PDB file of C-alpha atoms in Angstrom:
ATOM      1  CA  GLN A   1      94.398 231.460 157.504  1.00  0.00           C
ATOM      2  CA  LYS A   2      92.096 228.879 159.024  1.00  0.00           C
ATOM      3  CA  GLU A   3      93.638 226.590 161.769  1.00  0.00           C
ATOM      4  CA  VAL A   4      92.294 223.458 159.743  1.00  0.00           C
ATOM      5  CA  GLU A   5      91.605 223.303 156.323  1.00  0.00           C
ATOM      6  CA  GLN A   6      89.616 220.071 154.984  1.00  0.00           C
ATOM      7  CA  ASP A   7      87.741 219.605 151.631  1.00  0.00           C
ATOM      8  CA  PRO A   8      84.130 219.803 151.947  1.00  0.00           C
ATOM      9  CA  GLY A   9      83.431 217.575 149.017  1.00  0.00           C
ATOM     10  CA  PRO A  10      81.104 215.603 148.710  1.00  0.00           C
ATOM     11  CA  LEU A  11      83.029 212.712 147.491  1.00  0.00           C
ATOM     12  CA  SER A  12      81.240 209.712 146.204  1.00  0.00           C
ATOM     13  CA  VAL A  13      82.803 206.411 145.866  1.00  0.00           C
ATOM     14  CA  PRO A  14      81.074 203.172 145.121  1.00  0.00           C
ATOM     15  CA  GLU A  15      81.008 200.370 147.691  1.00  0.00           C
ATOM     16  CA  GLY A  16      84.087 198.491 148.119  1.00  0.00           C
ATOM     17  CA  ALA A  17      86.491 201.685 147.158  1.00  0.00           C
ATOM     18  CA  ILE A  18      89.509 203.094 149.384  1.00  0.00           C
ATOM     19  CA  VAL A  19      88.441 206.120 150.746  1.00  0.00           C
ATOM     20  CA  SER A  20      91.111 208.973 151.403  1.00  0.00           C
ATOM     21  CA  LEU A  21      90.054 211.995 153.572  1.00  0.00           C
ATOM     22  CA  ASN A  22      92.561 214.866 154.054  1.00  0.00           C
ATOM     23  CA  CYS A  23      93.107 217.868 156.469  1.00  0.00           C
ATOM     24  CA  THR A  24      95.984 220.362 156.779  1.00  0.00           C
ATOM     25  CA  TYR A  25      96.600 222.375 159.865  1.00  0.00           C
ATOM     26  CA  SER A  26      98.553 225.596 160.573  1.00  0.00           C
ATOM     27  CA  ASN A  27      99.349 225.317 164.138  1.00  0.00           C
ATOM     28  CA  SER A  28     102.636 222.969 164.456  1.00  0.00           C
ATOM     29  CA  ALA A  29     101.956 222.893 168.078  1.00  0.00           C
ATOM     30  CA  PHE A  30      99.147 220.680 167.656  1.00  0.00           C
ATOM     31  CA  GLN A  31      99.550 217.394 169.699  1.00  0.00           C
ATOM     32  CA  TYR A  32      96.601 215.389 169.121  1.00  0.00           C
ATOM     33  CA  PHE A  33      94.496 214.493 166.130  1.00  0.00           C
ATOM     34  CA  MET A  34      91.010 212.955 166.034  1.00  0.00           C
ATOM     35  CA  TRP A  35      88.684 212.082 163.688  1.00  0.00           C
ATOM     36  CA  TYR A  36      84.742 212.523 164.261  1.00  0.00           C
ATOM     37  CA  ARG A  37      81.926 210.953 162.155  1.00  0.00           C
ATOM     38  CA  GLN A  38      78.623 212.736 161.703  1.00  0.00           C
ATOM     39  CA  TYR A  39      75.893 211.201 160.489  1.00  0.00           C
ATOM     40  CA  SER A  40      72.722 213.386 159.164  1.00  0.00           C
ATOM     41  CA  ARG A  41      70.685 214.922 161.639  1.00  0.00           C
ATOM     42  CA  LYS A  42      73.265 213.470 164.491  1.00  0.00           C
ATOM     43  CA  GLY A  43      75.748 215.036 166.512  1.00  0.00           C
ATOM     44  CA  PRO A  44      79.426 214.111 165.668  1.00  0.00           C
ATOM     45  CA  GLU A  45      81.219 210.921 167.024  1.00  0.00           C
ATOM     46  CA  LEU A  46      84.538 210.139 168.015  1.00  0.00           C
ATOM     47  CA  LEU A  47      86.199 207.685 165.500  1.00  0.00           C
ATOM     48  CA  MET A  48      89.709 207.717 165.860  1.00  0.00           C
ATOM     49  CA  TYR A  49      92.052 209.570 168.084  1.00  0.00           C
ATOM     50  CA  THR A  50      95.809 209.812 167.812  1.00  0.00           C
ATOM     51  CA  TYR A  51      98.705 211.540 169.115  1.00  0.00           C
ATOM     52  CA  SER A  52     102.008 210.977 167.225  1.00  0.00           C
ATOM     53  CA  SER A  53     103.312 211.352 163.588  1.00  0.00           C
ATOM     54  CA  GLY A  54     102.914 207.975 161.631  1.00  0.00           C
ATOM     55  CA  ASN A  55      99.667 205.395 161.199  1.00  0.00           C
ATOM     56  CA  LYS A  56      97.059 204.332 163.713  1.00  0.00           C
ATOM     57  CA  GLU A  57      94.506 201.467 162.580  1.00  0.00           C
ATOM     58  CA  ASP A  58      91.410 200.330 163.977  1.00  0.00           C
ATOM     59  CA  GLY A  59      89.295 197.705 161.532  1.00  0.00           C
ATOM     60  CA  ARG A  60      88.771 199.205 158.305  1.00  0.00           C
ATOM     61  CA  PHE A  61      89.849 202.567 159.598  1.00  0.00           C
ATOM     62  CA  THR A  62      93.477 204.171 159.380  1.00  0.00           C
ATOM     63  CA  ALA A  63      94.404 207.566 160.621  1.00  0.00           C
ATOM     64  CA  GLN A  64      97.818 208.977 159.524  1.00  0.00           C
ATOM     65  CA  VAL A  65      99.674 212.007 160.748  1.00  0.00           C
ATOM     66  CA  ASP A  66     102.511 213.701 159.140  1.00  0.00           C
ATOM     67  CA  LYS A  67     103.690 216.275 161.520  1.00  0.00           C
ATOM     68  CA  SER A  68     106.388 217.749 159.244  1.00  0.00           C
ATOM     69  CA  SER A  69     103.870 218.324 156.510  1.00  0.00           C
ATOM     70  CA  LYS A  70     101.015 219.334 158.919  1.00  0.00           C
ATOM     71  CA  TYR A  71      98.709 216.858 157.009  1.00  0.00           C
ATOM     72  CA  ILE A  72      96.196 214.415 158.304  1.00  0.00           C
ATOM     73  CA  SER A  73      94.580 211.733 156.599  1.00  0.00           C
ATOM     74  CA  LEU A  74      91.808 209.133 157.360  1.00  0.00           C
ATOM     75  CA  PHE A  75      91.513 205.987 154.982  1.00  0.00           C
ATOM     76  CA  ILE A  76      88.654 203.769 154.909  1.00  0.00           C
ATOM     77  CA  ARG A  77      89.166 200.307 153.467  1.00  0.00           C
ATOM     78  CA  ASP A  78      86.190 198.483 151.709  1.00  0.00           C
ATOM     79  CA  SER A  79      83.898 201.244 151.742  1.00  0.00           C
ATOM     80  CA  GLN A  80      80.228 200.236 153.072  1.00  0.00           C
ATOM     81  CA  PRO A  81      77.049 202.515 152.314  1.00  0.00           C
ATOM     82  CA  SER A  82      76.793 202.983 156.188  1.00  0.00           C
ATOM     83  CA  ASP A  83      80.168 204.918 155.882  1.00  0.00           C
ATOM     84  CA  SER A  84      78.290 207.602 154.363  1.00  0.00           C
ATOM     85  CA  ALA A  85      78.412 210.461 156.429  1.00  0.00           C
ATOM     86  CA  THR A  86      80.379 213.920 157.407  1.00  0.00           C
ATOM     87  CA  TYR A  87      84.208 213.416 158.329  1.00  0.00           C
ATOM     88  CA  LEU A  88      85.696 215.851 160.541  1.00  0.00           C
ATOM     89  CA  CYS A  89      89.207 216.403 161.605  1.00  0.00           C
ATOM     90  CA  ALA A  90      89.983 217.898 164.792  1.00  0.00           C
ATOM     91  CA  PRO A  91      93.677 218.556 165.810  1.00  0.00           C
ATOM     92  CA  GLY A  92      94.351 220.166 169.169  1.00  0.00           C
ATOM     93  CA  LEU A  93      96.378 220.842 172.299  1.00  0.00           C
ATOM     94  CA  TYR A  94      96.402 218.831 175.640  1.00  0.00           C
ATOM     95  CA  ASN A  95      95.641 221.308 178.666  1.00  0.00           C
ATOM     96  CA  PHE A  96      94.083 223.838 176.181  1.00  0.00           C
ATOM     97  CA  ASN A  97      90.284 224.684 176.639  1.00  0.00           C
ATOM     98  CA  LYS A  98      89.786 225.669 172.829  1.00  0.00           C
ATOM     99  CA  PHE A  99      88.880 222.856 170.456  1.00  0.00           C
ATOM    100  CA  TYR A 100      89.515 222.981 166.456  1.00  0.00           C
ATOM    101  CA  PHE A 101      87.462 221.328 163.758  1.00  0.00           C
ATOM    102  CA  GLY A 102      87.939 221.100 160.177  1.00  0.00           C
ATOM    103  CA  SER A 103      84.707 221.886 158.467  1.00  0.00           C
ATOM    104  CA  GLY A 104      84.037 218.241 157.398  1.00  0.00           C
ATOM    105  CA  THR A 105      84.169 216.226 154.086  1.00  0.00           C
ATOM    106  CA  LYS A 106      80.592 214.812 153.294  1.00  0.00           C
ATOM    107  CA  LEU A 107      81.464 211.116 151.669  1.00  0.00           C
ATOM    108  CA  ASN A 108      78.608 209.029 149.923  1.00  0.00           C
ATOM    109  CA  VAL A 109      79.032 205.395 149.328  1.00  0.00           C
ATOM    110  CA  LYS A 110      77.074 204.016 146.690  1.00  0.00           C
ATOM    111  CA  PRO A 111      75.777 200.258 146.689  1.00  0.00           C
TER     112      PRO A 111
ATOM    113  CA  GLU B   1      73.493 204.719 178.320  1.00  0.00           C
ATOM    114  CA  ALA B   2      76.148 207.634 178.516  1.00  0.00           C
ATOM    115  CA  GLN B   3      74.677 210.376 176.894  1.00  0.00           C
ATOM    116  CA  VAL B   4      74.318 214.211 176.323  1.00  0.00           C
ATOM    117  CA  THR B   5      70.632 215.318 175.857  1.00  0.00           C
ATOM    118  CA  GLN B   6      69.973 218.817 174.112  1.00  0.00           C
ATOM    119  CA  ASN B   7      66.033 220.237 174.017  1.00  0.00           C
ATOM    120  CA  PRO B   8      64.319 221.308 172.084  1.00  0.00           C
ATOM    121  CA  ARG B   9      65.387 219.609 169.056  1.00  0.00           C
ATOM    122  CA  TYR B  10      63.608 221.911 166.619  1.00  0.00           C
ATOM    123  CA  LEU B  11      62.709 225.296 167.363  1.00  0.00           C
ATOM    124  CA  ILE B  12      61.369 228.322 165.366  1.00  0.00           C
ATOM    125  CA  THR B  13      60.642 231.719 167.313  1.00  0.00           C
ATOM    126  CA  VAL B  14      61.091 235.359 166.112  1.00  0.00           C
ATOM    127  CA  THR B  15      63.421 237.862 166.607  1.00  0.00           C
ATOM    128  CA  GLY B  16      63.935 239.074 170.059  1.00  0.00           C
ATOM    129  CA  LYS B  17      61.793 236.270 172.002  1.00  0.00           C
ATOM    130  CA  LYS B  18      64.516 235.099 174.562  1.00  0.00           C
ATOM    131  CA  LEU B  19      64.862 231.394 174.321  1.00  0.00           C
ATOM    132  CA  THR B  20      67.103 228.731 176.275  1.00  0.00           C
ATOM    133  CA  VAL B  21      68.579 225.448 174.652  1.00  0.00           C
ATOM    134  CA  THR B  22      68.912 223.043 177.973  1.00  0.00           C
ATOM    135  CA  CYS B  23      71.772 220.417 177.683  1.00  0.00           C
ATOM    136  CA  SER B  24      72.344 217.694 180.183  1.00  0.00           C
ATOM    137  CA  GLN B  25      74.881 215.115 180.318  1.00  0.00           C
ATOM    138  CA  ASN B  26      75.086 211.872 182.500  1.00  0.00           C
ATOM    139  CA  MET B  27      78.829 211.187 182.385  1.00  0.00           C
ATOM    140  CA  ASN B  28      80.140 213.350 185.246  1.00  0.00           C
ATOM    141  CA  HIS B  29      82.160 215.303 182.638  1.00  0.00           C
ATOM    142  CA  GLU B  30      83.750 218.318 183.823  1.00  0.00           C
ATOM    143  CA  TYR B  31      84.110 220.087 180.683  1.00  0.00           C
ATOM    144  CA  MET B  32      81.217 221.073 178.610  1.00  0.00           C
ATOM    145  CA  SER B  33      80.699 223.296 175.354  1.00  0.00           C
ATOM    146  CA  TRP B  34      78.439 224.720 173.127  1.00  0.00           C
ATOM    147  CA  TYR B  35      79.005 224.563 169.427  1.00  0.00           C
ATOM    148  CA  ARG B  36      77.282 226.342 166.395  1.00  0.00           C
ATOM    149  CA  GLN B  37      77.339 224.498 162.969  1.00  0.00           C
ATOM    150  CA  ASP B  38      76.939 226.443 159.582  1.00  0.00           C
ATOM    151  CA  PRO B  39      77.441 225.268 156.022  1.00  0.00           C
ATOM    152  CA  GLY B  40      80.978 226.045 155.102  1.00  0.00           C
ATOM    153  CA  LEU B  41      82.040 227.165 158.261  1.00  0.00           C
ATOM    154  CA  GLY B  42      82.161 223.691 160.398  1.00  0.00           C
ATOM    155  CA  LEU B  43      81.914 223.640 163.991  1.00  0.00           C
ATOM    156  CA  ARG B  44      82.941 226.924 165.838  1.00  0.00           C
ATOM    157  CA  GLN B  45      82.765 226.992 169.903  1.00  0.00           C
ATOM    158  CA  ILE B  46      80.384 229.698 171.481  1.00  0.00           C
ATOM    159  CA  TYR B  47      81.166 229.313 175.030  1.00  0.00           C
ATOM    160  CA  TYR B  48      82.736 226.205 177.404  1.00  0.00           C
ATOM    161  CA  SER B  49      82.990 225.565 180.972  1.00  0.00           C
ATOM    162  CA  MET B  50      85.622 223.898 182.547  1.00  0.00           C
ATOM    163  CA  ASN B  51      83.643 223.139 185.769  1.00  0.00           C
ATOM    164  CA  VAL B  52      80.701 224.304 188.018  1.00  0.00           C
ATOM    165  CA  GLU B  53      80.567 228.178 187.816  1.00  0.00           C
ATOM    166  CA  VAL B  54      83.677 228.227 185.694  1.00  0.00           C
ATOM    167  CA  THR B  55      82.879 229.487 181.964  1.00  0.00           C
ATOM    168  CA  ASP B  56      84.720 231.075 179.359  1.00  0.00           C
ATOM    169  CA  LYS B  57      84.005 232.458 175.736  1.00  0.00           C
ATOM    170  CA  GLY B  58      84.951 230.386 172.444  1.00  0.00           C
ATOM    171  CA  ASP B  59      84.930 232.079 169.245  1.00  0.00           C
ATOM    172  CA  VAL B  60      81.736 233.411 168.675  1.00  0.00           C
ATOM    173  CA  PRO B  61      80.243 234.093 171.825  1.00  0.00           C
ATOM    174  CA  GLU B  62      78.204 237.411 171.044  1.00  0.00           C
ATOM    175  CA  GLY B  63      74.778 237.389 171.674  1.00  0.00           C
ATOM    176  CA  TYR B  64      74.603 234.110 173.585  1.00  0.00           C
ATOM    177  CA  LYS B  65      74.960 233.584 177.491  1.00  0.00           C
ATOM    178  CA  VAL B  66      75.638 230.566 179.702  1.00  0.00           C
ATOM    179  CA  SER B  67      75.600 229.222 183.308  1.00  0.00           C
ATOM    180  CA  ARG B  68      76.936 226.065 184.984  1.00  0.00           C
ATOM    181  CA  LYS B  69      75.338 225.896 188.189  1.00  0.00           C
ATOM    182  CA  GLU B  70      75.419 221.998 187.911  1.00  0.00           C
ATOM    183  CA  LYS B  71      77.847 219.767 186.860  1.00  0.00           C
ATOM    184  CA  ARG B  72      75.202 217.902 184.743  1.00  0.00           C
ATOM    185  CA  ASN B  73      73.886 221.008 183.006  1.00  0.00           C
ATOM    186  CA  PHE B  74      74.783 223.712 180.885  1.00  0.00           C
ATOM    187  CA  PRO B  75      72.118 225.592 179.320  1.00  0.00           C
ATOM    188  CA  LEU B  76      72.684 228.275 176.086  1.00  0.00           C
ATOM    189  CA  ILE B  77      70.770 231.213 176.669  1.00  0.00           C
ATOM    190  CA  LEU B  78      69.867 233.514 173.696  1.00  0.00           C
ATOM    191  CA  GLU B  79      68.414 236.506 175.474  1.00  0.00           C
ATOM    192  CA  SER B  80      67.427 238.484 172.387  1.00  0.00           C
ATOM    193  CA  PRO B  81      67.971 236.183 169.311  1.00  0.00           C
ATOM    194  CA  SER B  82      68.298 237.640 165.546  1.00  0.00           C
ATOM    195  CA  PRO B  83      68.139 235.789 162.287  1.00  0.00           C
ATOM    196  CA  ASN B  84      72.115 235.470 162.058  1.00  0.00           C
ATOM    197  CA  GLN B  85      71.771 233.050 164.896  1.00  0.00           C
ATOM    198  CA  THR B  86      69.721 230.797 162.728  1.00  0.00           C
ATOM    199  CA  SER B  87      71.828 227.597 162.928  1.00  0.00           C
ATOM    200  CA  LEU B  88      72.461 224.089 163.742  1.00  0.00           C
ATOM    201  CA  TYR B  89      73.531 223.850 167.428  1.00  0.00           C
ATOM    202  CA  PHE B  90      75.648 221.115 169.560  1.00  0.00           C
ATOM    203  CA  CYS B  91      76.354 220.428 173.236  1.00  0.00           C
ATOM    204  CA  ALA B  92      79.628 218.620 173.983  1.00  0.00           C
ATOM    205  CA  SER B  93      81.087 217.347 177.097  1.00  0.00           C
ATOM    206  CA  SER B  94      84.374 215.633 177.814  1.00  0.00           C
ATOM    207  CA  THR B  95      86.830 214.407 180.994  1.00  0.00           C
ATOM    208  CA  GLY B  96      88.596 217.530 180.206  1.00  0.00           C
ATOM    209  CA  SER B  97      90.260 219.938 177.616  1.00  0.00           C
ATOM    210  CA  GLY B  98      92.017 217.979 174.953  1.00  0.00           C
ATOM    211  CA  GLN B  99      89.832 214.977 175.537  1.00  0.00           C
ATOM    212  CA  PRO B 100      87.499 213.491 173.072  1.00  0.00           C
ATOM    213  CA  GLN B 101      84.080 215.018 173.329  1.00  0.00           C
ATOM    214  CA  HIS B 102      80.572 213.264 173.377  1.00  0.00           C
ATOM    215  CA  PHE B 103      78.408 215.231 171.351  1.00  0.00           C
ATOM    216  CA  GLY B 104      74.373 215.686 171.851  1.00  0.00           C
ATOM    217  CA  ASP B 105      71.955 215.063 168.588  1.00  0.00           C
ATOM    218  CA  GLY B 106      71.838 219.159 167.948  1.00  0.00           C
ATOM    219  CA  THR B 107      69.140 221.641 168.337  1.00  0.00           C
ATOM    220  CA  ARG B 108      68.299 223.153 164.715  1.00  0.00           C
ATOM    221  CA  LEU B 109      67.063 226.897 165.461  1.00  0.00           C
ATOM    222  CA  SER B 110      65.477 229.033 162.971  1.00  0.00           C
ATOM    223  CA  ILE B 111      65.133 232.910 164.148  1.00  0.00           C
ATOM    224  CA  LEU B 112      62.754 234.708 161.624  1.00  0.00           C
TER     225      LEU B 112
END
């Protein structure tokens, strides 16, 4: 079983839609939860970083963590064509040298 | 500007010809790491380094070598490249384990 599972998509939505991106993970010890955004021909860049269950909001983006279900989500409100990218979830452990990544969900927001 | 710089960005080479991909960061980060990214498999960690002269294997270290002689540099060495090492490679750095990573823009390697 993979440590982190993520639907690869692609997910295609019209501009202005609410987008929901999801990951499940197997290790109940994970302490922090990151989301990275990766544009084509670029490296991943940190989008959201949370370490507790519940919601964290940053502008149009909301990260949601449900530790009991081992389920993490990223919501994008009022999606824009500039949000078209691949989104990687990345749960992990502090003081642990290994990083885990989902395989990424490709999002296409159509004008 | 804080950045991780990889070179080359693109390389086509042949089986068995040694190559080095350089990585340099200007953020004084202690932790550096190399990943390969393949379709459907996501990012897989090759090697990482917690500090100068301290390196360790990640999930897929076979066929790769690294060194960390200076804090800012972390080159990836393929002594005898093979076609199954054709991939997109990323170098990343962070202040420490468990902290957000800054990624370079990637190196696309094609081994014929």
